[in-house]
Tab-separated table of C-alpha atoms and ligand atoms in Angstrom:
chain	number	residue	atom	x	y	z
A	119	UNK	CA	-14.862	48.823	-152.149
A	120	UNK	CA	-16.730	45.605	-152.875
A	121	UNK	CA	-14.895	43.444	-155.445
A	122	UNK	CA	-17.250	42.023	-158.127
A	123	UNK	CA	-16.285	38.554	-159.224
A	124	UNK	CA	-17.843	36.434	-161.906
A	125	UNK	CA	-17.859	32.598	-162.264
A	126	UNK	CA	-19.585	30.361	-164.910
A	127	UNK	CA	-23.078	29.650	-163.845
A	128	UNK	CA	-23.116	26.217	-165.536
A	129	UNK	CA	-21.250	24.070	-167.878
A	130	UNK	CA	-17.815	22.501	-167.465
A	131	UNK	CA	-16.039	25.135	-165.620
A	132	UNK	CA	-18.771	25.867	-163.080
A	133	UNK	CA	-18.204	23.070	-160.534
A	134	UNK	CA	-14.351	23.476	-160.225
A	135	UNK	CA	-14.633	27.251	-160.156
A	136	UNK	CA	-17.059	27.191	-157.167
A	137	UNK	CA	-14.929	24.632	-155.387
A	138	UNK	CA	-11.935	26.821	-155.744
A	139	UNK	CA	-13.762	29.683	-154.239
A	140	UNK	CA	-15.077	27.613	-151.343
A	141	UNK	CA	-11.659	26.044	-150.650
A	142	UNK	CA	-10.253	29.558	-150.783
A	143	UNK	CA	-12.228	30.347	-147.595
A	144	UNK	CA	-15.173	32.303	-149.291
A	145	UNK	CA	-18.315	31.695	-147.468
A	146	UNK	CA	-20.981	31.663	-150.367
A	147	UNK	CA	-23.649	30.836	-147.854
A	148	UNK	CA	-26.461	28.269	-148.429
A	149	UNK	CA	-28.117	29.687	-151.537
A	150	UNK	CA	-25.317	29.945	-153.996
A	151	UNK	CA	-26.595	27.217	-156.306
A	152	UNK	CA	-30.009	28.877	-156.591
A	153	UNK	CA	-29.174	32.732	-156.723
A	154	UNK	CA	-27.513	34.591	-159.730
A	155	UNK	CA	-25.371	36.559	-157.265
A	156	UNK	CA	-24.216	36.146	-153.587
A	157	UNK	CA	-22.632	38.564	-151.244
A	158	UNK	CA	-19.768	36.690	-149.686
A	159	UNK	CA	-20.365	36.483	-145.963
A	160	UNK	CA	-16.798	36.816	-144.643
A	161	UNK	CA	-15.193	39.198	-147.407
A	162	UNK	CA	-16.228	42.253	-149.168
A	163	UNK	CA	-16.820	40.239	-152.434
A	164	UNK	CA	-19.814	39.900	-154.664
A	165	UNK	CA	-19.948	36.752	-156.749
A	166	UNK	CA	-22.077	36.668	-159.878
A	167	UNK	CA	-22.989	33.462	-161.703
A	168	UNK	CA	-23.027	34.291	-165.502
A	169	UNK	CA	-22.189	32.409	-168.767
A	170	UNK	CA	-18.537	31.670	-169.312
A	171	UNK	CA	-18.694	33.509	-172.690
A	172	UNK	CA	-20.069	36.629	-171.263
A	173	UNK	CA	-17.400	36.939	-168.524
A	174	UNK	CA	-14.639	38.389	-170.611
A	175	UNK	CA	-16.952	41.032	-171.987
A	176	UNK	CA	-18.149	42.055	-168.511
A	177	UNK	CA	-14.558	42.087	-167.170
A	178	UNK	CA	-13.292	44.204	-170.148
A	179	UNK	CA	-16.048	46.727	-169.717
A	180	UNK	CA	-15.420	46.977	-165.893
A	181	UNK	CA	-18.929	45.811	-164.889
A	182	UNK	CA	-16.962	42.976	-163.190
A	183	UNK	CA	-13.541	43.218	-161.605
A	184	UNK	CA	-12.419	39.708	-161.980
A	185	UNK	CA	-13.711	36.358	-163.402
A	186	UNK	CA	-13.034	32.799	-163.977
A	187	UNK	CA	-13.440	31.670	-167.548
A	188	UNK	CA	-11.654	29.840	-170.412
A	189	UNK	CA	-8.867	31.289	-172.452
A	190	UNK	CA	-10.729	30.388	-175.529
A	191	UNK	CA	-13.684	32.680	-174.376
A	192	UNK	CA	-11.137	35.504	-173.588
A	193	UNK	CA	-9.506	35.224	-177.094
A	194	UNK	CA	-12.792	34.991	-178.932
A	195	UNK	CA	-14.194	38.138	-177.115
A	196	UNK	CA	-11.124	40.170	-177.983
A	197	UNK	CA	-11.642	42.277	-174.880
A	198	UNK	CA	-8.722	43.873	-173.123
A	199	UNK	CA	-8.358	42.029	-169.871
A	200	UNK	CA	-5.389	40.853	-167.895
A	201	UNK	CA	-4.657	37.211	-167.163
A	202	UNK	CA	-3.992	36.830	-163.460
A	203	UNK	CA	-3.760	33.164	-162.879
A	204	UNK	CA	-3.838	29.966	-164.848
A	205	UNK	CA	-6.057	27.475	-163.019
A	206	UNK	CA	-4.969	24.050	-164.581
A	207	UNK	CA	-8.399	22.776	-165.357
A	208	UNK	CA	-10.858	22.988	-168.305
A	209	UNK	CA	-7.886	22.006	-170.733
A	210	UNK	CA	-8.997	21.838	-174.112
A	211	UNK	CA	-8.145	23.028	-177.692
A	212	UNK	CA	-9.816	24.872	-180.373
A	213	UNK	CA	-9.596	22.660	-183.377
A	214	UNK	CA	-10.423	22.583	-187.047
A	215	UNK	CA	-12.257	19.185	-187.607
A	216	UNK	CA	-13.470	17.640	-190.755
A	217	UNK	CA	-15.716	14.505	-191.546
A	218	UNK	CA	-13.507	11.322	-191.603
A	219	UNK	CA	-14.803	10.573	-195.129
A	220	UNK	CA	-13.930	14.009	-196.527
A	221	UNK	CA	-10.419	13.131	-197.494
A	222	UNK	CA	-9.296	16.593	-196.014
A	223	UNK	CA	-5.929	15.870	-194.307
A	224	UNK	CA	-4.614	19.392	-193.566
A	225	UNK	CA	-5.656	23.071	-193.824
A	226	UNK	CA	-4.039	23.192	-197.351
A	227	UNK	CA	-6.840	20.842	-198.728
A	228	UNK	CA	-9.502	23.059	-197.556
A	229	UNK	CA	-11.174	24.743	-200.572
A	230	UNK	CA	-12.353	28.411	-200.813
A	231	UNK	CA	-15.960	28.580	-200.053
A	232	UNK	CA	-15.933	25.902	-197.548
A	233	UNK	CA	-18.650	26.274	-194.924
A	234	UNK	CA	-17.367	26.124	-191.250
A	235	UNK	CA	-19.768	25.810	-188.440
A	236	UNK	CA	-18.517	27.359	-185.200
A	237	UNK	CA	-19.359	29.133	-182.142
A	238	UNK	CA	-16.021	30.911	-182.319
A	239	UNK	CA	-16.505	33.103	-185.392
A	240	UNK	CA	-13.742	35.640	-184.703
A	241	UNK	CA	-10.978	33.186	-183.868
A	242	UNK	CA	-12.071	31.035	-186.993
A	243	UNK	CA	-12.007	34.015	-189.295
A	244	UNK	CA	-8.588	35.168	-187.904
A	245	UNK	CA	-7.185	31.594	-188.302
A	246	UNK	CA	-8.391	31.120	-191.911
A	247	UNK	CA	-7.411	34.700	-192.822
A	248	UNK	CA	-3.894	33.921	-191.567
A	249	UNK	CA	-3.941	30.859	-193.870
A	250	UNK	CA	-5.146	33.114	-196.831
A	251	UNK	CA	-8.256	30.849	-197.100
A	252	UNK	CA	-11.677	32.320	-197.811
A	253	UNK	CA	-14.335	30.217	-195.971
A	254	UNK	CA	-17.945	30.895	-195.152
A	255	UNK	CA	-18.511	30.879	-191.408
A	256	UNK	CA	-21.754	29.539	-190.041
A	257	UNK	CA	-22.296	30.807	-186.650
A	258	UNK	CA	-23.788	28.298	-184.251
A	259	UNK	CA	-24.369	28.385	-180.588
A	260	UNK	CA	-23.399	24.901	-179.902
A	261	UNK	CA	-23.406	21.263	-181.107
A	262	UNK	CA	-21.110	22.180	-184.061
A	263	UNK	CA	-20.224	18.447	-184.469
A	264	UNK	CA	-23.687	17.715	-185.871
A	265	UNK	CA	-23.606	20.386	-188.522
A	266	UNK	CA	-21.722	18.574	-191.239
A	267	UNK	CA	-24.209	15.685	-190.917
A	268	UNK	CA	-26.962	18.000	-191.352
A	269	UNK	CA	-25.471	19.508	-194.439
A	270	UNK	CA	-25.276	22.778	-192.782
A	271	UNK	CA	-21.518	22.963	-193.027
A	272	UNK	CA	-18.593	21.119	-194.564
A	273	UNK	CA	-16.225	21.272	-191.538
A	274	UNK	CA	-16.259	22.743	-188.009
A	275	UNK	CA	-14.121	24.624	-185.677
A	276	UNK	CA	-14.821	23.448	-182.025
A	277	UNK	CA	-13.383	22.773	-178.603
A	278	UNK	CA	-12.004	19.357	-178.175
A	279	UNK	CA	-10.623	17.774	-175.045
A	280	UNK	CA	-10.463	13.921	-175.355
A	281	UNK	CA	-11.585	13.834	-178.911
A	282	UNK	CA	-14.346	11.262	-178.089
A	283	UNK	CA	-17.110	13.515	-179.159
A	284	UNK	CA	-15.358	14.099	-182.559
A	285	UNK	CA	-14.907	10.287	-182.959
A	286	UNK	CA	-18.434	9.525	-182.110
A	287	UNK	CA	-19.605	12.061	-184.842
A	288	UNK	CA	-17.102	10.651	-187.327
A	289	UNK	CA	-14.981	13.744	-187.276
A	290	UNK	CA	-11.256	14.092	-187.213
A	291	UNK	CA	-9.050	16.986	-185.993
A	292	UNK	CA	-6.714	18.446	-188.569
A	293	UNK	CA	-5.352	21.522	-186.882
A	294	UNK	CA	-5.253	23.318	-183.655
A	295	UNK	CA	-6.166	27.038	-183.508
A	296	UNK	CA	-5.570	27.457	-179.634
A	297	UNK	CA	-4.933	25.728	-176.350
A	298	UNK	CA	-7.122	26.661	-173.665
A	299	UNK	CA	-7.630	26.169	-169.822
A	300	UNK	CA	-9.586	28.047	-167.111
A	301	UNK	CA	-8.008	31.282	-165.989
A	302	UNK	CA	-8.689	34.122	-163.722
A	303	UNK	CA	-8.985	37.364	-165.630
A	304	UNK	CA	-9.093	40.927	-164.254
A	305	UNK	CA	-10.151	44.363	-165.386
A	306	UNK	CA	-7.036	46.348	-166.199
A	307	UNK	CA	-8.438	49.290	-163.994
A	308	UNK	CA	-9.554	47.202	-161.140
A	309	UNK	CA	-6.243	45.264	-160.982
A	310	UNK	CA	-4.815	48.643	-160.074
A	311	UNK	CA	-7.724	50.367	-158.018
A	312	UNK	CA	-8.608	47.229	-156.088
A	313	UNK	CA	-5.060	45.947	-155.929
A	314	UNK	CA	-5.266	44.409	-152.493
A	315	UNK	CA	-8.561	42.719	-152.890
A	316	UNK	CA	-7.569	41.287	-156.288
A	317	UNK	CA	-4.291	39.954	-155.122
A	318	UNK	CA	-6.008	38.696	-151.941
A	319	UNK	CA	-8.373	36.351	-153.773
A	320	UNK	CA	-5.859	35.471	-156.505
A	321	UNK	CA	-3.285	34.366	-154.141
A	322	UNK	CA	-5.757	32.486	-151.941
A	323	UNK	CA	-6.801	30.451	-155.080
A	324	UNK	CA	-3.203	29.801	-156.091
A	325	UNK	CA	-2.552	28.513	-152.579
A	326	UNK	CA	-5.360	26.102	-152.791
A	327	UNK	CA	-3.959	24.843	-156.339
A	328	UNK	CA	-0.418	24.606	-154.934
A	329	UNK	CA	-1.615	22.848	-151.816
A	330	UNK	CA	-3.531	20.329	-153.832
A	331	UNK	CA	-0.347	19.331	-155.580
A	332	UNK	CA	1.581	18.718	-152.390
A	333	UNK	CA	1.397	16.489	-149.425
A	334	UNK	CA	2.414	16.913	-145.851
A	335	UNK	CA	4.740	14.021	-144.753
A	336	UNK	CA	5.629	13.119	-141.234
A	337	UNK	CA	7.900	10.303	-140.100
A	338	UNK	CA	10.052	9.312	-137.155
A	339	UNK	CA	13.511	8.707	-138.617
A	340	UNK	CA	16.720	7.265	-137.104
A	341	UNK	CA	18.904	10.198	-135.976
A	342	UNK	CA	21.916	8.748	-137.838
A	343	UNK	CA	20.031	9.036	-141.157
A	344	UNK	CA	19.154	12.699	-140.664
A	345	UNK	CA	21.753	13.920	-143.083
A	346	UNK	CA	20.360	11.745	-145.954
A	347	UNK	CA	16.726	12.739	-145.037
A	348	UNK	CA	17.722	16.410	-145.303
A	349	UNK	CA	19.422	15.799	-148.650
A	350	UNK	CA	16.203	13.871	-149.932
A	351	UNK	CA	13.669	16.472	-148.717
A	352	UNK	CA	14.487	20.006	-149.464
A	353	UNK	CA	10.897	20.858	-148.459
A	354	UNK	CA	9.584	24.453	-148.594
A	355	UNK	CA	12.512	25.603	-146.333
A	356	UNK	CA	14.161	22.201	-145.495
A	357	UNK	CA	12.535	19.578	-143.308
A	358	UNK	CA	11.405	20.483	-139.856
A	359	UNK	CA	13.028	18.216	-137.315
A	360	UNK	CA	11.895	17.702	-133.752
A	361	UNK	CA	12.961	15.714	-130.698
A	362	UNK	CA	10.670	12.698	-129.679
A	363	UNK	CA	10.095	12.645	-125.829
A	364	UNK	CA	11.929	9.643	-124.289
A	365	UNK	CA	13.930	8.804	-127.526
A	366	UNK	CA	17.360	9.748	-128.399
A	367	UNK	CA	17.747	7.349	-131.384
A	368	UNK	CA	14.837	8.886	-133.506
A	369	UNK	CA	13.717	12.363	-134.440
A	370	UNK	CA	10.413	13.416	-135.843
A	371	UNK	CA	10.520	14.890	-139.349
A	372	UNK	CA	7.798	17.140	-141.135
A	373	UNK	CA	8.206	18.014	-144.579
A	374	UNK	CA	6.075	19.183	-147.644
A	375	UNK	CA	6.529	17.172	-150.776
A	376	UNK	CA	5.137	16.924	-154.296
A	377	UNK	CA	2.112	14.611	-154.439
A	378	UNK	CA	3.839	12.650	-157.390
A	379	UNK	CA	6.859	11.925	-155.086
A	380	UNK	CA	4.856	10.353	-152.208
A	381	UNK	CA	5.357	6.767	-153.360
A	382	UNK	CA	9.003	6.946	-153.687
A	383	UNK	CA	9.410	9.034	-150.660
A	384	UNK	CA	7.649	6.621	-148.331
A	385	UNK	CA	9.419	3.640	-149.575
A	386	UNK	CA	12.825	5.396	-149.350
A	387	UNK	CA	11.977	6.266	-145.687
A	388	UNK	CA	10.919	2.844	-144.927
A	389	UNK	CA	14.154	1.440	-146.314
A	390	UNK	CA	15.954	3.943	-144.069
A	391	UNK	CA	14.157	2.538	-140.913
A	392	UNK	CA	11.696	5.318	-140.641
A	393	UNK	CA	8.547	4.584	-138.503
A	394	UNK	CA	5.159	6.058	-138.189
A	395	UNK	CA	4.933	7.501	-141.706
A	396	UNK	CA	1.955	9.776	-142.072
A	397	UNK	CA	0.792	11.549	-145.309
A	398	UNK	CA	-1.777	14.345	-145.125
A	399	UNK	CA	-3.434	16.613	-147.662
A	400	UNK	CA	-2.725	20.289	-147.404
A	401	UNK	CA	-5.574	22.882	-147.444
A	402	UNK	CA	-3.405	25.573	-148.861
A	403	UNK	CA	0.207	26.632	-149.425
A	404	UNK	CA	1.664	30.106	-149.128
A	405	UNK	CA	5.400	29.731	-149.512
B	698	AMP	P1	-19.428	24.879	-171.486
B	698	AMP	O1	-19.496	23.727	-170.829
B	698	AMP	O2	-20.048	25.078	-172.838
B	698	AMP	O3	-19.981	26.219	-170.696
B	698	AMP	O4	-17.957	25.430	-171.655
B	698	AMP	C1	-17.315	26.271	-170.965
B	698	AMP	C2	-15.861	26.220	-171.172
B	698	AMP	O5	-15.376	24.927	-170.777
B	698	AMP	C3	-15.164	26.403	-172.622
B	698	AMP	O6	-15.336	27.674	-172.942
B	698	AMP	C4	-13.936	25.867	-172.398
B	698	AMP	O7	-13.065	26.871	-171.813
B	698	AMP	C5	-14.050	24.729	-171.324
B	698	AMP	N1	-13.948	23.340	-171.969
B	698	AMP	C6	-13.006	22.449	-171.548
B	698	AMP	N2	-13.124	21.450	-172.254
B	698	AMP	C7	-14.134	21.627	-173.164
B	698	AMP	C8	-14.721	20.752	-174.106
B	698	AMP	N3	-14.278	19.538	-174.465
B	698	AMP	N4	-15.649	21.109	-174.736
B	698	AMP	C9	-16.254	22.381	-174.596
B	698	AMP	N5	-15.655	23.111	-173.666
B	698	AMP	C10	-14.691	22.901	-172.926
């Protein structure tokens, strides 16, 4: 049975989502940038390109089995879906932001009847209800930051990552409603009925992300330093140690390490007298 998968057709999540699918080994063919859907050539998977905000709705309804979108969109839609994997990109927060000159320092300072421009009306309402604040929500489809300047709202609720767009528009964040990142979500029924296909693609994407955070390290190390090396590099299942033809003083060691440890590892190995140190990227990692 074909697995139907949705990825954002444009915007901030599109490029990395497609990259993850390609690196996972899905052959999207030549035309994926121009077509709204593609039949994956080497798997029984159909990939549709739709708006990030529509994906949770389609997945909840079962029209799509799994999709990549932001936690913010999942929460706003309120649909019943299952989060299958956090993708560690598209990090942002849904924030309440006010004009710098407004004098508002916290949510407590917001007066009843305050007009809030947002494209997240449901999360905004829930947030202000929980704070027992009665606000007027002005539903906009984008560019909320400009609304206070146009006199359309007093404050905004919008996604913030670096905060530079807020700063440019003389706004300041006073509270966070939600922390978001890109995730893979699944339809609850499909996760059961298409279990193998769903776990196949999810674990493949996970192996790409895990592989990107690791490095394959090879080095020729003095044999008498082998115990120190084994202690230093637990690896996935300990370092692989091999004889080098014609040498009985050195052995070749291969190990997978965290990317962040490369600098220290290479320098420690050098101090131990290691030679021919090679570091290679990893295409995928299935422990
Ligand atoms: P868009 O680029 O408008 O299609 O946004 C799609 C998704 O990108 C949002 O729903 C968020 O999950 C994510 N995102 C990450 N950082 C930001 C940001 N600073 N502003 C807007 N969206 C962001």
